[in-house]
Short mmCIF file of C-alpha atoms and ligand atoms in Angstrom, two decimals:
data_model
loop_
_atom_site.label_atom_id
_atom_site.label_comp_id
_atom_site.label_asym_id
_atom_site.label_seq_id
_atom_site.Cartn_x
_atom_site.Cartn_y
_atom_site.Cartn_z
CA UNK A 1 -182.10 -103.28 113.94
CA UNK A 2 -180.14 -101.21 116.83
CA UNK A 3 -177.65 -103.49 118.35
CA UNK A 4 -177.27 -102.96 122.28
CA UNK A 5 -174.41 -101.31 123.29
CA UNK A 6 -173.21 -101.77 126.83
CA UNK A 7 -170.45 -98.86 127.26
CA UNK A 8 -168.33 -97.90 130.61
CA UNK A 9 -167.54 -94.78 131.67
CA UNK A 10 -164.90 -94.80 133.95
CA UNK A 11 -165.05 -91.04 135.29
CA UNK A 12 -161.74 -89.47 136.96
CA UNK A 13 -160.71 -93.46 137.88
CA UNK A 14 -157.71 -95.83 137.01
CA UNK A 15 -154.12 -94.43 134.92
CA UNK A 16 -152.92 -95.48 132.25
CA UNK A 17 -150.96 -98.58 133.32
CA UNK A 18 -154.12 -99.50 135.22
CA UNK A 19 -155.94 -98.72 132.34
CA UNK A 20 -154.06 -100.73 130.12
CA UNK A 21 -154.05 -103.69 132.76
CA UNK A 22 -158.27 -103.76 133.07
CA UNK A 23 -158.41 -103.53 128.76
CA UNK A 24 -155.92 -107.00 128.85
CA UNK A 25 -158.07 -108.28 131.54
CA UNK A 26 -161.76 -107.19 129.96
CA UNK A 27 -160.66 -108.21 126.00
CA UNK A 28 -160.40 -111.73 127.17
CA UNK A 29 -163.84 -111.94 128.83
CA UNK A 30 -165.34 -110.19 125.94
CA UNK A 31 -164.44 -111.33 122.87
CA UNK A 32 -167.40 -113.25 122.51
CA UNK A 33 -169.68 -110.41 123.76
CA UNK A 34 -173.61 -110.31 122.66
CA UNK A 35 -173.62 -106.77 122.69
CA UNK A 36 -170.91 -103.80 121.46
CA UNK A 37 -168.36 -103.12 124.02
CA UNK A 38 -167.19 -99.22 124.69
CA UNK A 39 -165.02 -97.79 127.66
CA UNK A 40 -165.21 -93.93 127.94
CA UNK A 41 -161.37 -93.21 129.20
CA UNK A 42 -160.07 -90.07 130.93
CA UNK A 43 -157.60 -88.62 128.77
CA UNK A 44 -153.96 -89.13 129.81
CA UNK A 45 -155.56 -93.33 129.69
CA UNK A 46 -156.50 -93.29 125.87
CA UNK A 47 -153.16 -93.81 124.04
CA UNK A 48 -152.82 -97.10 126.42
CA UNK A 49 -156.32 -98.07 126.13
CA UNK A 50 -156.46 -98.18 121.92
CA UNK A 51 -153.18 -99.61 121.75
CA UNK A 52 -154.75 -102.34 124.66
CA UNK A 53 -157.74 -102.84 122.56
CA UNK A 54 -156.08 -103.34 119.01
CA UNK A 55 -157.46 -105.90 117.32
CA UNK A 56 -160.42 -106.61 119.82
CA UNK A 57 -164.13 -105.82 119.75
CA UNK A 58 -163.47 -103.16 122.36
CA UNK A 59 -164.26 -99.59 121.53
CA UNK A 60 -162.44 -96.63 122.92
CA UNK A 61 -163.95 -93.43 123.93
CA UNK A 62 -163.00 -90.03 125.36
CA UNK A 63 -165.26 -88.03 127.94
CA UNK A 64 -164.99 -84.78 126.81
CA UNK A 65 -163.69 -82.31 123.83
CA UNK A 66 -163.51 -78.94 123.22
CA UNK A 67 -165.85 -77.84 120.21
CA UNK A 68 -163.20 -75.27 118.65
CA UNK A 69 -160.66 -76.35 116.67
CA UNK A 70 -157.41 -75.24 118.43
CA UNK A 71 -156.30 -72.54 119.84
CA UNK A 72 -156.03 -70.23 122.94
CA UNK A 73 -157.73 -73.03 125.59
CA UNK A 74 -155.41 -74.08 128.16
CA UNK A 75 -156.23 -77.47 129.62
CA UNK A 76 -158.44 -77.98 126.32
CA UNK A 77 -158.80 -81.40 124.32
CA UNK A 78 -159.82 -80.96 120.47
CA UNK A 79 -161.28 -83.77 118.58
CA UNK A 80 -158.51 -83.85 116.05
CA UNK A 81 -156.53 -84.76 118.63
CA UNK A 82 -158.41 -87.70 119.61
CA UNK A 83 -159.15 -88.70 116.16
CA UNK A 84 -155.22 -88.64 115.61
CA UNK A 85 -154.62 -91.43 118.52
CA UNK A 86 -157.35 -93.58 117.15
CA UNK A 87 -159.72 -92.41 119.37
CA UNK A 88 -163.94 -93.18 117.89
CA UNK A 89 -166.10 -92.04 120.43
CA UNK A 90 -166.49 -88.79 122.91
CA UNK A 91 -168.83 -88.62 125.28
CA UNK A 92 -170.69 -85.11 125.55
CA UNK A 93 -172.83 -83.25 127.83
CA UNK A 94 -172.46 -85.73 130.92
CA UNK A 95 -174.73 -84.32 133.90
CA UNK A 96 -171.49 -84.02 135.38
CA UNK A 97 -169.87 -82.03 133.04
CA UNK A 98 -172.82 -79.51 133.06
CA UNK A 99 -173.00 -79.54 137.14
CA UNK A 100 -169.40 -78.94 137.51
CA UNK A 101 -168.16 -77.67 134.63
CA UNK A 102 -170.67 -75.19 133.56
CA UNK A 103 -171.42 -76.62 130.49
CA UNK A 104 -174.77 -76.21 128.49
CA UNK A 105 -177.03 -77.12 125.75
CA UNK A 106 -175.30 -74.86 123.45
CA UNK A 107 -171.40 -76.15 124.27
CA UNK A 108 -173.26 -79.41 124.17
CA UNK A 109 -174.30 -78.56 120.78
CA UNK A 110 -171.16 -76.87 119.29
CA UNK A 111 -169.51 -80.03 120.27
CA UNK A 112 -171.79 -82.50 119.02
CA UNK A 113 -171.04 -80.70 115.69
CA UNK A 114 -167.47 -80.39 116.25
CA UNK A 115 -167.01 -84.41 116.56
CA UNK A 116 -168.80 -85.28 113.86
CA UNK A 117 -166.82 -82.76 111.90
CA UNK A 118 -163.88 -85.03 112.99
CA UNK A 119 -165.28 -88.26 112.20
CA UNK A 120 -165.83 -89.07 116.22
CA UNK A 121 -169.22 -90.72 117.28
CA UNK A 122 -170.70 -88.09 119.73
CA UNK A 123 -172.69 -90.08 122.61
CA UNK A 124 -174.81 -86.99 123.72
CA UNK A 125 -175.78 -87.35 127.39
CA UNK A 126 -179.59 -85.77 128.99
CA UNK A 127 -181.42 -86.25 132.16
CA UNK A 128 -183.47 -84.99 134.85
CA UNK A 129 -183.09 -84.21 138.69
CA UNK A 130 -184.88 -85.47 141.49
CA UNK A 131 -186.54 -82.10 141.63
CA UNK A 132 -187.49 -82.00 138.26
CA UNK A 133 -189.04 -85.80 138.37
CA UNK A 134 -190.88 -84.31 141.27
CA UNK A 135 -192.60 -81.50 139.11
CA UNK A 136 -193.29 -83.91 136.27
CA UNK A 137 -191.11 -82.12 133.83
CA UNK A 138 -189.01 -84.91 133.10
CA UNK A 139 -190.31 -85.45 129.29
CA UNK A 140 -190.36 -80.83 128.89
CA UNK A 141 -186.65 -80.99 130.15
CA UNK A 142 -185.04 -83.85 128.02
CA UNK A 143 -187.16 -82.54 124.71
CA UNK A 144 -185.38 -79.32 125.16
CA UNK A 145 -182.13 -80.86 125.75
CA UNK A 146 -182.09 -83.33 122.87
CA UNK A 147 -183.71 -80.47 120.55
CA UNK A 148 -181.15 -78.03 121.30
CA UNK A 149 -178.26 -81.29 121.40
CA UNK A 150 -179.22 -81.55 117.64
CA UNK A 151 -179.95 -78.77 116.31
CA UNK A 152 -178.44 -78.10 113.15
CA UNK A 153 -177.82 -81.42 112.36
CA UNK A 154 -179.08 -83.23 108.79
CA UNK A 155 -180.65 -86.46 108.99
CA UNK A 156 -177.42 -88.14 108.19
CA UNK A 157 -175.37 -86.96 111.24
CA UNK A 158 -178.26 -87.07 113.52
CA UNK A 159 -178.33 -91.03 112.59
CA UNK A 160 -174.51 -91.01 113.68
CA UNK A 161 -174.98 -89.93 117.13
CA UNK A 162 -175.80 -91.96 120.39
CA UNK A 163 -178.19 -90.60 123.21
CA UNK A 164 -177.98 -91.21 126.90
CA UNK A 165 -180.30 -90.65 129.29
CA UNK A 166 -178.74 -90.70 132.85
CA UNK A 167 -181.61 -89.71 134.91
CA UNK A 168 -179.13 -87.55 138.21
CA UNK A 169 -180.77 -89.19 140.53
CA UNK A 170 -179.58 -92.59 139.16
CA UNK A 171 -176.21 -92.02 139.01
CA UNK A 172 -173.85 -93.12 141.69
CA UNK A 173 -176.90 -93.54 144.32
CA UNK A 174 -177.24 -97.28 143.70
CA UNK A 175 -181.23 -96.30 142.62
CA UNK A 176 -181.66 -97.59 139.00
CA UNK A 177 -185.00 -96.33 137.52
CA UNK A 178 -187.27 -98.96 136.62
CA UNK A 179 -186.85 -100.65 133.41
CA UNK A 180 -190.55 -98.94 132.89
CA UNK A 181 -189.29 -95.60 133.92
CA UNK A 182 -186.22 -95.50 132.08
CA UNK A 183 -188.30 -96.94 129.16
CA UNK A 184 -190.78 -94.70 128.75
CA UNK A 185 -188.52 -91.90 128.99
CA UNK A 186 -186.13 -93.52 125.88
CA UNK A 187 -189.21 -93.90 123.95
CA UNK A 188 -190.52 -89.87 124.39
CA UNK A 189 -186.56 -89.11 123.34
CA UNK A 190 -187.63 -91.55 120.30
CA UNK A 191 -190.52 -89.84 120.15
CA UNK A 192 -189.01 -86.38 119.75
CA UNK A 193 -186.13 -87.48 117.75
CA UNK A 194 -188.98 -88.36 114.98
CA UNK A 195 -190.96 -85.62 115.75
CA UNK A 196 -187.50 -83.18 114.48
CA UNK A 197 -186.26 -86.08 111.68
CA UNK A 198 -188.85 -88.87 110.83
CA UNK A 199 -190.15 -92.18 112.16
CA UNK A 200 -187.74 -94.31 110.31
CA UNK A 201 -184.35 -92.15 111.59
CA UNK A 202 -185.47 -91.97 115.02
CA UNK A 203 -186.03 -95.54 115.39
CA UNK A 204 -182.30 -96.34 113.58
CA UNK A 205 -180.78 -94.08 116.37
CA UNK A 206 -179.52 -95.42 119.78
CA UNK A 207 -180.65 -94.49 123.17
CA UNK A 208 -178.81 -96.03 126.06
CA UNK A 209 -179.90 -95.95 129.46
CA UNK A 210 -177.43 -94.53 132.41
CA UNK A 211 -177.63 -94.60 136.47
CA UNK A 212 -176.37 -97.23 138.87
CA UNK A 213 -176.59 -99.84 135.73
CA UNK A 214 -174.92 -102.98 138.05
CA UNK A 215 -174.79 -106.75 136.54
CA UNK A 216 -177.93 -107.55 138.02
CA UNK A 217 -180.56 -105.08 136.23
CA UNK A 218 -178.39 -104.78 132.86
CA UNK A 219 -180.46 -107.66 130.94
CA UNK A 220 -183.56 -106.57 132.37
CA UNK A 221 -182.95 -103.06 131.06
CA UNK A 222 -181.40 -103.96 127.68
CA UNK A 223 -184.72 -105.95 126.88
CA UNK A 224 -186.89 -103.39 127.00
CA UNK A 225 -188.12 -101.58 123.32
CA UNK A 226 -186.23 -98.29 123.43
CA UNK A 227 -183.43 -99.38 125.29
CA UNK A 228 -180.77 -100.23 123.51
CA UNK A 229 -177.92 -100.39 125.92
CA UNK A 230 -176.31 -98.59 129.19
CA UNK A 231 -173.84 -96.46 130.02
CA UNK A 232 -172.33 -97.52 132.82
CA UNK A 233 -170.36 -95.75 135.68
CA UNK A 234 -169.65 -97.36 139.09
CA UNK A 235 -169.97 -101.10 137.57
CA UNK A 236 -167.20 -100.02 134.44
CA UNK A 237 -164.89 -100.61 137.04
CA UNK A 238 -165.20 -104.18 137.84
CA UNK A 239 -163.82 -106.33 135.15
CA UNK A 240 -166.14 -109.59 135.73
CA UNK A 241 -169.46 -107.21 136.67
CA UNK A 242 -168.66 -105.21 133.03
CA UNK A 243 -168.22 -108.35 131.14
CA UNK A 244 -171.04 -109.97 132.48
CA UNK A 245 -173.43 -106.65 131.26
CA UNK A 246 -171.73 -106.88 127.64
CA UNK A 247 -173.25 -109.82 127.40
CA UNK A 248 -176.71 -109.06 129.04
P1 13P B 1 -173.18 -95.03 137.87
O1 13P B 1 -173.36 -96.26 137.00
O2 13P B 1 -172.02 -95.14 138.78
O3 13P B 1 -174.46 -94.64 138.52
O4 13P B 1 -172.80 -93.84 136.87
C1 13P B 1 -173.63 -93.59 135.78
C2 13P B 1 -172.98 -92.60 134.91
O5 13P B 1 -172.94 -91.43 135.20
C3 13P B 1 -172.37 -93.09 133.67
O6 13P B 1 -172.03 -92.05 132.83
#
């Protein structure tokens, strides 16, 4: 059974004392969640944010790695790192990232390996544009992103990584997709996932849902089949509006 996870990504918001302050603040409120609790951090945050969420059901995550090991990459994060201030998640392959930052399947890839070389749950992000939804390639698109996202991977590892599919349009606009559309596109990523692995891995792995999630729409989202949680931008950042979805 896939438990929901409701996780917050807090993009290039909050420092570390703030950080640290909203963790304090959010532990209380959650303790008792229904669902699993994560917080995506930026990077100069996460030594304040584990050491915040000792000892509580909240789960800390970075939002990006490099996927070498060290080395000549100035400005560069590696997963050792992370692992080695108690970091557990990294999220990879956010629309952002590959907008702004030029990454692409392949980096998406190499890093997807790279984490769980280092013990780190990879949460690998997908999702369409506007344009895209337009010329009905939504389902073409995300098949080739999650197929190139895990390729290489055994069974094993591939059961150890999270999906998300933010559709671009979604995020930060304030217009969530349907619980139908965002559905039906989780259960094609199912779909595929069991097309590369088999039935029974694809339906043990988890596939969140990402784009203007707000306290309102969480439950309504997180009850349908092949949902199993959100990731959460804009809404991360309000204590009592991210408690309330951990326990939608
Ligand atoms: P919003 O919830 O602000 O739309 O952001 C979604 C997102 O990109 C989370 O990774």
């Amino acid at each position: 059974m896939r438990k929901i996870l409701a996780a917050g990504n807090w993009k290039m918001n909050n420092t570390p004392s703030q950080a640290e302050a909203m963790i304090n603040e959010l532990k209380a409120k959650v303790k008792d969640a229904k669902n699993d609790v994560l917080i995506f951090t930026p990077f100069v945050c996460l030594p304040a944010a584990v050491k915040a969420a000792e000892g509580s059901n909240i789960k800390i995550g970075a939002q990006n790695m490099h996927f070498e090991d060290k080395g000549a990459f100035t400005g560069e994060i590696s997963a050792q790192m992370l692992k080695e201030i108690g970091v557990e998640y990294v999220l990879i392959g956010h629309s952002e990232r590959r907008e702004y930052f030029a990454e692409t399947d392949d980096t998406v890839n190499a890093k997807v390996i790279q984490a769980l070389k280092n013990g780190l749950t990879p949460m690998v992000c997908c999702g369409e544009t506007l344009k895209q939804r337009e010329d009905t390639i939504t389902f073409d698109f995300i098949r080739s992103q999650i197929k190139i996202a895990f390729r290489s991977l055994s069974k094993e590892d591939a059961l150890k990584v999270v999906v998300a599919y933010e559709p671009i349009w979604a995020i930060g606009t304030g217009k969530v997709a349907t619980s139908e559309q965002a559905d039906e596109v989780c259960r094609d990523i199912r779909e595929c996932l069991a097309g590369i692995y088999d039935e029974e891995t694809a339906a043990n792995i988890r596939i969140l849902y990402g784009g203007s999630v707000n306290k309102d729409c969480a439950a309504e989202l997180f009850a349908m089949n092949d949902i199993d949680g959100g990731l959460v931008g804009g809404a991360s950042l309000k204590v009592e509006d991210f408690s309330i979805i951990c326990n939608a």
